[in-house]
Short mmCIF file of C-alpha atoms in Angstrom, two decimals:
data_model
loop_
_atom_site.label_atom_id
_atom_site.label_comp_id
_atom_site.label_asym_id
_atom_site.label_seq_id
_atom_site.Cartn_x
_atom_site.Cartn_y
_atom_site.Cartn_z
CA UNK C 1 -8.07 -6.09 5.43
CA UNK C 2 -6.04 -4.43 2.69
CA UNK C 3 -8.30 -2.09 0.72
CA UNK C 4 -5.72 -1.16 -1.93
CA UNK C 5 -3.24 -3.65 -3.39
CA UNK C 6 -0.57 -2.87 -5.97
CA UNK C 7 0.95 -5.58 -8.18
CA UNK C 8 4.09 -5.14 -10.24
CA UNK C 9 7.68 -6.18 -10.94
CA UNK C 10 10.44 -4.59 -13.01
CA UNK C 11 10.30 -7.60 -15.33
CA UNK C 12 7.01 -8.94 -16.65
CA UNK C 13 6.03 -11.67 -14.20
CA UNK C 14 2.30 -12.21 -14.50
CA UNK C 15 1.10 -9.10 -12.70
CA UNK C 16 -2.03 -8.83 -14.86
CA UNK C 17 -3.00 -12.48 -14.36
CA UNK C 18 -2.41 -12.17 -10.61
CA UNK C 19 -4.44 -8.93 -10.39
CA UNK C 20 -7.38 -10.41 -12.31
CA UNK C 21 -7.27 -13.59 -10.24
CA UNK C 22 -7.46 -11.63 -6.98
CA UNK C 23 -10.31 -9.52 -8.35
CA UNK C 24 -12.10 -12.70 -9.43
CA UNK C 25 -11.93 -14.09 -5.90
CA UNK C 26 -13.28 -10.83 -4.50
CA UNK C 27 -16.19 -10.80 -6.95
CA UNK C 28 -16.97 -14.46 -6.18
CA UNK C 29 -17.08 -13.47 -2.49
CA UNK C 30 -19.53 -10.67 -3.33
CA UNK C 31 -16.95 -7.93 -2.79
CA UNK C 32 -17.02 -5.12 -5.40
CA UNK C 33 -13.56 -4.39 -6.76
CA UNK C 34 -11.99 -1.79 -9.01
CA UNK C 35 -9.16 -3.07 -11.22
CA UNK C 36 -6.79 -0.27 -12.22
CA UNK C 37 -4.96 -1.11 -15.44
CA UNK C 38 -1.59 0.62 -15.56
CA UNK C 39 0.34 -2.06 -17.46
CA UNK C 40 1.83 -1.35 -20.86
CA UNK C 41 -0.26 -3.81 -22.86
CA UNK C 42 -3.66 -2.93 -21.31
CA UNK C 43 -4.73 -6.59 -21.14
CA UNK C 44 -7.21 -5.87 -18.34
CA UNK C 45 -8.94 -3.26 -20.46
CA UNK C 46 -9.12 -5.74 -23.34
CA UNK C 47 -10.48 -8.42 -20.99
CA UNK C 48 -13.17 -6.06 -19.67
CA UNK C 49 -14.63 -5.75 -23.18
CA UNK C 50 -15.16 -9.51 -23.48
CA UNK C 51 -18.43 -11.16 -22.55
CA UNK C 52 -18.81 -12.45 -19.02
CA UNK C 53 -17.18 -9.74 -16.92
CA UNK C 54 -18.82 -9.89 -13.46
CA UNK C 55 -20.77 -6.75 -12.62
CA UNK C 56 -18.80 -6.48 -9.35
CA UNK C 57 -15.54 -5.91 -11.25
CA UNK C 58 -14.90 -2.47 -12.73
CA UNK C 59 -11.81 -1.82 -14.87
CA UNK C 60 -10.25 1.62 -15.12
CA UNK C 61 -7.37 2.33 -17.50
CA UNK C 62 -4.77 4.90 -16.41
CA UNK C 63 -2.04 6.40 -18.55
CA UNK C 64 -0.05 8.26 -15.91
CA UNK C 65 0.71 8.26 -12.20
CA UNK C 66 -1.50 11.28 -11.55
CA UNK C 67 -4.56 9.49 -12.89
CA UNK C 68 -3.79 6.49 -10.69
CA UNK C 69 -3.50 8.72 -7.63
CA UNK C 70 -6.85 10.36 -8.33
CA UNK C 71 -8.59 7.01 -8.78
CA UNK C 72 -7.17 5.61 -5.55
CA UNK C 73 -8.14 8.69 -3.55
CA UNK C 74 -11.69 8.45 -4.88
CA UNK C 75 -11.80 4.73 -4.20
CA UNK C 76 -10.66 5.15 -0.61
CA UNK C 77 -13.37 7.74 -0.04
CA UNK C 78 -15.95 5.26 -1.35
CA UNK C 79 -14.49 2.36 0.64
CA UNK C 80 -13.80 0.37 -2.51
CA UNK C 81 -11.42 -2.57 -2.79
CA UNK C 82 -8.86 -1.59 -5.43
CA UNK C 83 -6.21 -3.69 -7.17
CA UNK C 84 -3.59 -1.79 -9.15
CA UNK C 85 -1.84 -3.57 -12.01
CA UNK C 86 1.39 -1.58 -12.31
CA UNK C 87 3.01 -3.98 -14.77
CA UNK C 88 6.76 -3.52 -15.19
CA UNK C 89 6.84 0.30 -15.20
CA UNK C 90 9.12 1.60 -12.45
CA UNK C 91 7.21 4.87 -11.94
CA UNK C 92 3.89 3.03 -11.67
CA UNK C 93 5.34 0.39 -9.34
CA UNK C 94 6.72 3.03 -6.99
CA UNK C 95 3.55 5.14 -7.09
CA UNK C 96 1.32 2.10 -6.67
CA UNK C 97 3.27 0.99 -3.61
CA UNK C 98 2.98 4.46 -2.09
CA UNK C 99 -0.78 4.48 -2.60
CA UNK C 100 -1.47 0.92 -1.47
CA UNK C 101 -1.75 -0.89 1.83
CA UNK C 102 0.32 -3.73 0.41
CA UNK C 103 2.42 -4.08 -2.73
CA UNK C 104 2.78 -7.55 -4.23
CA UNK C 105 5.93 -8.32 -6.20
CA UNK C 106 5.14 -11.29 -8.46
CA UNK C 107 7.82 -13.61 -9.75
CA UNK C 108 7.86 -16.53 -12.11
CA UNK C 109 10.16 -19.47 -11.57
CA UNK C 110 13.14 -18.24 -13.58
CA UNK C 111 16.36 -16.72 -12.25
CA UNK C 112 15.81 -13.58 -14.35
CA UNK C 113 12.38 -13.06 -12.83
CA UNK C 114 13.75 -13.68 -9.32
CA UNK C 115 16.50 -11.11 -9.76
CA UNK C 116 13.94 -8.64 -11.11
CA UNK C 117 11.84 -9.22 -8.00
CA UNK C 118 14.84 -8.42 -5.80
CA UNK C 119 15.48 -5.26 -7.83
CA UNK C 120 11.82 -4.29 -7.39
CA UNK C 121 12.13 -4.85 -3.64
CA UNK C 122 15.17 -2.56 -3.57
CA UNK C 123 13.20 0.08 -5.50
CA UNK C 124 10.40 -0.01 -2.94
CA UNK C 125 12.81 -0.08 0.01
CA UNK C 126 14.52 3.05 -1.30
CA UNK C 127 11.14 4.79 -1.25
CA UNK C 128 9.96 3.38 2.08
CA UNK C 129 9.74 6.76 3.81
CA UNK C 130 7.05 7.92 1.41
CA UNK C 131 3.46 6.81 1.05
CA UNK C 132 0.94 5.45 3.50
CA UNK C 133 1.97 4.70 7.06
CA UNK C 134 2.20 0.99 7.76
CA UNK C 135 2.25 -0.07 4.13
CA UNK C 136 4.32 -3.11 3.25
CA UNK C 137 5.34 -5.26 0.33
CA UNK C 138 5.77 -8.96 -0.22
CA UNK C 139 6.92 -11.49 -2.79
CA UNK C 140 4.43 -13.87 -4.37
CA UNK C 141 4.97 -16.66 -6.89
CA UNK C 142 2.75 -16.11 -9.91
CA UNK C 143 3.58 -19.40 -11.68
CA UNK C 144 4.79 -22.11 -9.30
CA UNK C 145 6.51 -25.03 -10.98
CA UNK C 146 4.80 -28.30 -10.05
CA UNK C 147 7.91 -30.41 -10.68
CA UNK C 148 11.09 -29.69 -8.64
CA UNK C 149 14.07 -28.80 -10.80
CA UNK C 150 17.49 -27.21 -10.66
CA UNK C 151 15.95 -24.00 -11.97
CA UNK C 152 13.40 -23.99 -9.15
CA UNK C 153 16.13 -24.54 -6.57
CA UNK C 154 18.17 -21.72 -8.11
CA UNK C 155 15.17 -19.40 -7.89
CA UNK C 156 14.63 -20.34 -4.25
CA UNK C 157 18.26 -19.53 -3.50
CA UNK C 158 17.91 -16.10 -5.12
CA UNK C 159 14.66 -15.34 -3.34
CA UNK C 160 16.18 -16.32 0.00
CA UNK C 161 18.25 -13.12 -0.25
CA UNK C 162 15.06 -11.07 0.07
CA UNK C 163 14.11 -9.67 3.47
CA UNK C 164 10.53 -8.99 2.37
CA UNK C 165 7.69 -11.18 3.58
CA UNK C 166 6.69 -13.99 1.25
CA UNK C 167 3.21 -15.27 0.54
CA UNK C 168 3.32 -18.97 1.38
CA UNK C 169 0.73 -19.89 -1.25
CA UNK C 170 1.51 -19.07 -4.88
CA UNK C 171 -0.41 -19.57 -8.09
CA UNK C 172 0.55 -22.76 -9.88
CA UNK C 173 1.27 -22.54 -13.58
CA UNK C 174 -2.16 -23.50 -14.97
CA UNK C 175 -3.97 -22.78 -18.23
CA UNK C 176 -7.07 -21.95 -16.18
CA UNK C 177 -5.59 -18.63 -15.04
CA UNK C 178 -5.07 -17.53 -18.66
CA UNK C 179 -8.45 -18.76 -19.91
CA UNK C 180 -10.40 -15.59 -18.92
CA UNK C 181 -8.22 -13.51 -21.24
CA UNK C 182 -9.30 -15.75 -24.12
CA UNK C 183 -12.91 -16.54 -23.29
CA UNK C 184 -13.90 -13.70 -20.97
CA UNK C 185 -15.35 -14.08 -17.49
CA UNK C 186 -13.30 -15.38 -14.56
CA UNK C 187 -12.13 -18.71 -13.21
CA UNK C 188 -15.32 -18.68 -11.10
CA UNK C 189 -17.69 -18.19 -14.05
CA UNK C 190 -16.07 -20.25 -16.81
CA UNK C 191 -17.09 -23.82 -17.57
CA UNK C 192 -14.65 -26.72 -17.28
CA UNK C 193 -14.76 -27.37 -21.02
CA UNK C 194 -13.07 -24.02 -21.62
CA UNK C 195 -10.48 -24.30 -18.84
CA UNK C 196 -9.48 -27.70 -17.40
CA UNK C 197 -8.59 -27.74 -13.72
CA UNK C 198 -10.88 -24.92 -12.68
CA UNK C 199 -11.85 -26.42 -9.32
CA UNK C 200 -8.26 -26.66 -8.15
CA UNK C 201 -7.47 -23.19 -9.51
CA UNK C 202 -10.44 -21.70 -7.68
CA UNK C 203 -9.39 -23.26 -4.39
CA UNK C 204 -5.79 -22.15 -4.86
CA UNK C 205 -6.81 -18.61 -5.82
CA UNK C 206 -9.12 -18.29 -2.79
CA UNK C 207 -6.37 -19.41 -0.41
CA UNK C 208 -3.93 -17.03 -2.09
CA UNK C 209 -6.34 -14.10 -1.78
CA UNK C 210 -6.88 -14.90 1.90
CA UNK C 211 -3.12 -14.91 2.53
CA UNK C 212 -2.72 -11.61 0.66
CA UNK C 213 -5.41 -10.04 2.83
CA UNK C 214 -8.42 -9.21 0.66
CA UNK C 215 -10.90 -11.58 2.29
CA UNK C 216 -10.87 -9.88 5.67
CA UNK C 217 -14.43 -8.66 5.19
CA UNK C 218 -15.84 -11.62 3.31
CA UNK C 219 -19.66 -11.55 3.60
CA UNK C 220 -21.13 -14.23 5.83
CA UNK C 221 -23.18 -15.52 2.90
CA UNK C 222 -19.96 -16.42 1.13
CA UNK C 223 -18.13 -18.03 4.05
CA UNK C 224 -19.44 -21.54 3.38
CA UNK C 225 -18.45 -21.30 -0.30
CA UNK C 226 -14.98 -20.15 0.68
CA UNK C 227 -14.55 -23.02 3.15
CA UNK C 228 -15.55 -25.47 0.44
CA UNK C 229 -12.97 -23.93 -1.89
CA UNK C 230 -10.23 -24.35 0.68
CA UNK C 231 -11.25 -27.93 1.36
CA UNK C 232 -10.91 -28.73 -2.34
CA UNK C 233 -7.27 -27.55 -2.45
#
């Protein structure tokens, strides 16, 4: 199981939403998680001040690479699951990848976002000799288009140039994933009236988290709930 994940792309591509979604799955599976907010707009820090934040999710804001390194070292000593939101800052993306077991490069379904993902991959590849042994990086769709289009096909053609591994399950573009930033809480604690489509989003997010590798030590008490989530997909 990956104990430290870094999320970021050189162009804003939903890294904060993806990071919070992964943390939400972990908390729902009774896994404590530390969210490290290194993005420019500090949306995770703002979210943490809203009502409904699960006690299993801790948010730490960092303003420089050194602070991120210190937090990750401390988290590894404690055995904590950590998710680093590096946003679109090149220095944070590179440092986060060095510190993590796996770096996730999110992309939205636009050619500009796809090209930014390839540029991010090149940035990480140029730094591959540094950081933790065995670390890797992958591409993950953070807003899958539900209707095929020429734009989607163009994005797929661009992404096919990448040699990085690709997470087969992405997050569909749904209002439910943005709802926690408005109402507080997570997709697992909000009520349907505040975020339509929560059941499908929960199932999708759980499958995504499993593919990413953060459910490797899911507690037995949560296994049945997780299976039900997958079945609802």
